[in-house]
GROMACS .gro file of C-alpha atoms in nm:
model
  186
    1MET     CA    1  -3.602   0.985  -7.858
    2GLY     CA    2  -3.320   0.732  -7.821
    3GLY     CA    3  -3.365   0.576  -8.166
    4LYS     CA    4  -3.348   0.747  -8.500
    5ILE     CA    5  -3.443   1.115  -8.507
    6SER     CA    6  -3.771   1.174  -8.685
    7ARG     CA    7  -3.805   1.455  -8.936
    8GLU     CA    8  -4.028   1.647  -8.693
    9GLU     CA    9  -3.782   1.602  -8.402
   10MET     CA   10  -3.497   1.719  -8.625
   11LYS     CA   11  -3.695   2.027  -8.722
   12THR     CA   12  -3.760   2.102  -8.354
   13LEU     CA   13  -3.395   2.048  -8.257
   14ARG     CA   14  -3.271   2.271  -8.540
   15LYS     CA   15  -3.514   2.540  -8.427
   16GLU     CA   16  -3.411   2.512  -8.060
   17THR     CA   17  -3.044   2.546  -8.153
   18ARG     CA   18  -3.131   2.843  -8.376
   19GLY     CA   19  -2.992   2.657  -8.676
   20LYS     CA   20  -2.637   2.671  -8.539
   21LEU     CA   21  -2.592   2.294  -8.576
   22ASP     CA   22  -2.660   2.119  -8.902
   23GLN     CA   23  -2.853   1.794  -8.935
   24LYS     CA   24  -2.536   1.585  -8.957
   25GLU     CA   25  -2.396   1.734  -8.634
   26ILE     CA   26  -2.724   1.680  -8.450
   27GLN     CA   27  -2.733   1.315  -8.563
   28LYS     CA   28  -2.371   1.267  -8.452
   29TYR     CA   29  -2.444   1.417  -8.108
   30HIS     CA   30  -2.766   1.214  -8.082
   31LYS     CA   31  -2.588   0.884  -8.142
   32PHE     CA   32  -2.308   0.976  -7.902
   33TRP     CA   33  -2.552   1.090  -7.632
   34PHE     CA   34  -2.781   0.788  -7.636
   35ASP     CA   35  -2.487   0.546  -7.658
   36LEU     CA   36  -2.364   0.693  -7.328
   37TYR     CA   37  -2.696   0.775  -7.160
   38LYS     CA   38  -2.958   0.515  -7.248
   39ASP     CA   39  -3.233   0.696  -7.056
   40GLY     CA   40  -3.140   1.029  -7.218
   41ASN     CA   41  -3.032   1.198  -6.895
   42MET     CA   42  -2.682   1.280  -6.774
   43THR     CA   43  -2.615   1.330  -6.403
   44LYS     CA   44  -2.321   1.526  -6.266
   45GLU     CA   45  -2.146   1.192  -6.206
   46GLY     CA   46  -2.209   1.103  -6.570
   47PHE     CA   47  -2.062   1.436  -6.672
   48VAL     CA   48  -1.744   1.357  -6.477
   49LYS     CA   49  -1.711   1.027  -6.667
   50PHE     CA   50  -1.777   1.205  -6.996
   51ALA     CA   51  -1.516   1.473  -6.917
   52GLN     CA   52  -1.256   1.209  -6.829
   53LEU     CA   53  -1.306   1.049  -7.172
   54ALA     CA   54  -1.334   1.366  -7.376
   55LEU     CA   55  -1.073   1.582  -7.203
   56PRO     CA   56  -0.745   1.394  -7.151
   57ASN     CA   57  -0.580   1.684  -6.962
   58TRP     CA   58  -0.874   1.732  -6.729
   59ASP     CA   59  -0.779   1.718  -6.360
   60GLY     CA   60  -1.096   1.551  -6.236
   61GLN     CA   61  -1.287   1.834  -6.073
   62THR     CA   62  -1.206   2.170  -6.234
   63ASP     CA   63  -1.505   2.321  -6.410
   64VAL     CA   64  -1.749   2.037  -6.330
   65ASP     CA   65  -1.991   2.234  -6.121
   66TYR     CA   66  -2.005   2.542  -6.333
   67LEU     CA   67  -2.012   2.362  -6.668
   68PHE     CA   68  -2.281   2.124  -6.547
   69ARG     CA   69  -2.481   2.418  -6.412
   70ALA     CA   70  -2.457   2.592  -6.750
   71MET     CA   71  -2.602   2.286  -6.926
   72ASP     CA   72  -2.872   2.203  -6.669
   73ASN     CA   73  -3.113   2.476  -6.780
   74ASN     CA   74  -3.401   2.376  -6.554
   75ASN     CA   75  -3.175   2.304  -6.253
   76ASP     CA   76  -3.316   1.954  -6.195
   77GLY     CA   77  -2.978   1.784  -6.146
   78THR     CA   78  -2.975   1.616  -6.488
   79VAL     CA   79  -2.891   1.726  -6.840
   80THR     CA   80  -3.120   1.611  -7.118
   81PHE     CA   81  -3.016   1.566  -7.479
   82LYS     CA   82  -3.188   1.893  -7.570
   83GLU     CA   83  -3.003   2.080  -7.295
   84PHE     CA   84  -2.673   1.927  -7.407
   85LEU     CA   85  -2.747   2.012  -7.769
   86LEU     CA   86  -2.825   2.372  -7.685
   87PHE     CA   87  -2.496   2.398  -7.496
   88GLN     CA   88  -2.312   2.243  -7.791
   89SER     CA   89  -2.476   2.486  -8.031
   90ILE     CA   90  -2.318   2.766  -7.831
   91THR     CA   91  -1.978   2.620  -7.743
   92ALA     CA   92  -1.881   2.361  -8.006
   93PRO     CA   93  -1.584   2.452  -8.227
   94SER     CA   94  -1.810   2.428  -8.532
   95ALA     CA   95  -2.070   2.661  -8.381
   96GLU     CA   96  -2.103   3.017  -8.498
   97PRO     CA   97  -1.940   3.273  -8.270
   98LEU     CA   98  -2.160   3.382  -7.982
   99ASN     CA   99  -2.316   3.723  -7.993
  100PRO     CA  100  -2.225   3.927  -7.684
  101MET     CA  101  -2.556   3.875  -7.507
  102GLU     CA  102  -2.541   3.495  -7.558
  103LEU     CA  103  -2.191   3.496  -7.410
  104ILE     CA  104  -2.305   3.700  -7.110
  105ASP     CA  105  -2.606   3.471  -7.062
  106LEU     CA  106  -2.388   3.159  -7.068
  107ALA     CA  107  -2.127   3.311  -6.837
  108PHE     CA  108  -2.393   3.429  -6.593
  109ASP     CA  109  -2.542   3.079  -6.574
  110MET     CA  110  -2.198   2.933  -6.506
  111TYR     CA  111  -2.105   3.194  -6.244
  112ASP     CA  112  -2.436   3.198  -6.053
  113GLU     CA  113  -2.363   2.889  -5.844
  114ASP     CA  114  -2.669   2.898  -5.623
  115ARG     CA  115  -2.904   3.014  -5.903
  116ASP     CA  116  -3.034   3.304  -5.696
  117GLY     CA  117  -3.016   3.552  -5.985
  118PHE     CA  118  -2.701   3.722  -5.855
  119VAL     CA  119  -2.331   3.669  -5.915
  120THR     CA  120  -2.135   3.745  -5.599
  121VAL     CA  121  -1.766   3.829  -5.567
  122ASP     CA  122  -1.699   3.478  -5.434
  123GLU     CA  123  -1.886   3.319  -5.727
  124MET     CA  124  -1.690   3.533  -5.975
  125ARG     CA  125  -1.362   3.447  -5.804
  126GLU     CA  126  -1.432   3.073  -5.809
  127SER     CA  127  -1.549   3.075  -6.170
  128LEU     CA  128  -1.254   3.283  -6.290
  129HIS     CA  129  -1.019   3.063  -6.089
  130ASN     CA  130  -1.160   2.756  -6.268
  131MET     CA  131  -1.148   2.928  -6.606
  132PHE     CA  132  -0.784   3.034  -6.565
  133LYS     CA  133  -0.692   2.688  -6.436
  134ALA     CA  134  -0.864   2.527  -6.737
  135LYS     CA  135  -0.646   2.745  -6.961
  136GLY     CA  136  -0.340   2.591  -6.796
  137MET     CA  137  -0.252   2.892  -6.583
  138ASN     CA  138  -0.104   2.850  -6.235
  139VAL     CA  139  -0.380   3.000  -6.021
  140ASN     CA  140  -0.146   3.012  -5.720
  141ASP     CA  141   0.087   3.251  -5.902
  142PRO     CA  142   0.048   3.600  -5.750
  143ASN     CA  143   0.027   3.755  -6.099
  144VAL     CA  144  -0.263   3.528  -6.193
  145LYS     CA  145  -0.435   3.599  -5.861
  146ASN     CA  146  -0.399   3.971  -5.935
  147GLN     CA  147  -0.547   3.922  -6.283
  148ILE     CA  148  -0.849   3.750  -6.131
  149GLU     CA  149  -0.899   4.019  -5.866
  150ASN     CA  150  -0.853   4.298  -6.123
  151ARG     CA  151  -1.111   4.143  -6.352
  152ILE     CA  152  -1.360   4.116  -6.064
  153ASN     CA  153  -1.297   4.474  -5.950
  154ASN     CA  154  -1.325   4.610  -6.305
  155LEU     CA  155  -1.649   4.425  -6.366
  156LEU     CA  156  -1.798   4.546  -6.038
  157SER     CA  157  -1.695   4.906  -6.101
  158LEU     CA  158  -1.851   4.900  -6.448
  159ALA     CA  159  -2.167   4.701  -6.381
  160ASP     CA  160  -2.259   4.711  -6.010
  161LYS     CA  161  -2.463   5.031  -6.022
  162ASN     CA  162  -2.633   4.983  -5.684
  163ASN     CA  163  -2.298   4.898  -5.516
  164ASP     CA  164  -2.428   4.587  -5.340
  165GLY     CA  165  -2.123   4.377  -5.430
  166LYS     CA  166  -2.314   4.143  -5.658
  167LEU     CA  167  -2.434   4.155  -6.016
  168THR     CA  168  -2.764   4.074  -6.179
  169ARG     CA  169  -2.796   3.963  -6.539
  170GLU     CA  170  -2.965   4.298  -6.615
  171GLU     CA  171  -2.678   4.499  -6.463
  172ILE     CA  172  -2.431   4.315  -6.684
  173PHE     CA  173  -2.647   4.354  -6.997
  174THR     CA  174  -2.691   4.727  -6.930
  175ALA     CA  175  -2.319   4.774  -6.873
  176CYS     CA  176  -2.239   4.583  -7.196
  177GLU     CA  177  -2.474   4.804  -7.395
  178LYS     CA  178  -2.283   5.109  -7.270
  179ASP     CA  179  -1.937   4.952  -7.299
  180PRO     CA  180  -1.904   4.650  -7.532
  181GLN     CA  181  -1.550   4.588  -7.400
  182ILE     CA  182  -1.706   4.433  -7.088
  183VAL     CA  183  -1.780   4.119  -7.289
  184ALA     CA  184  -1.404   4.058  -7.310
  185MET     CA  185  -1.402   4.007  -6.932
  186PHE     CA  186  -1.590   3.683  -6.982
   0.00000   0.00000   0.00000
């Protein structure tokens, strides 16, 4: 798949990205990807190098684990071109806005660090900490710490129906169906 994209491959890629990326964008990403990753696979170390090039204000570690986890759909420790493309179709500036369930799905994958199907308070705290830090906020500021804790507590009170201190994807989906404002917490 490293050479030119065949018509059939393009059709498949457009289908997998639900048509959110046009042919020109897919070709641009394809060239970029295979110029960087000759074998078609990006490791977490490769992602760090990519982030250093693409994000000049990046501090070197913030967001790596949870962004990489969000892209590595099959949790094999590498990101393929298709996995990268799917992530781009959701997050790229040119992509259509996410529907609420896509946003929840993406956020859940980023927050669920150990991929056990639950998002714990500690996982939420770490992910929100990274998200606020990526937005340039001082996460050591007591006001920011309070914002993070309030967001966690609000989400738990709205979605954690069995009161076990952790959330499943289904609990979040159900809560969002009842109260669409929950999506804003992500």
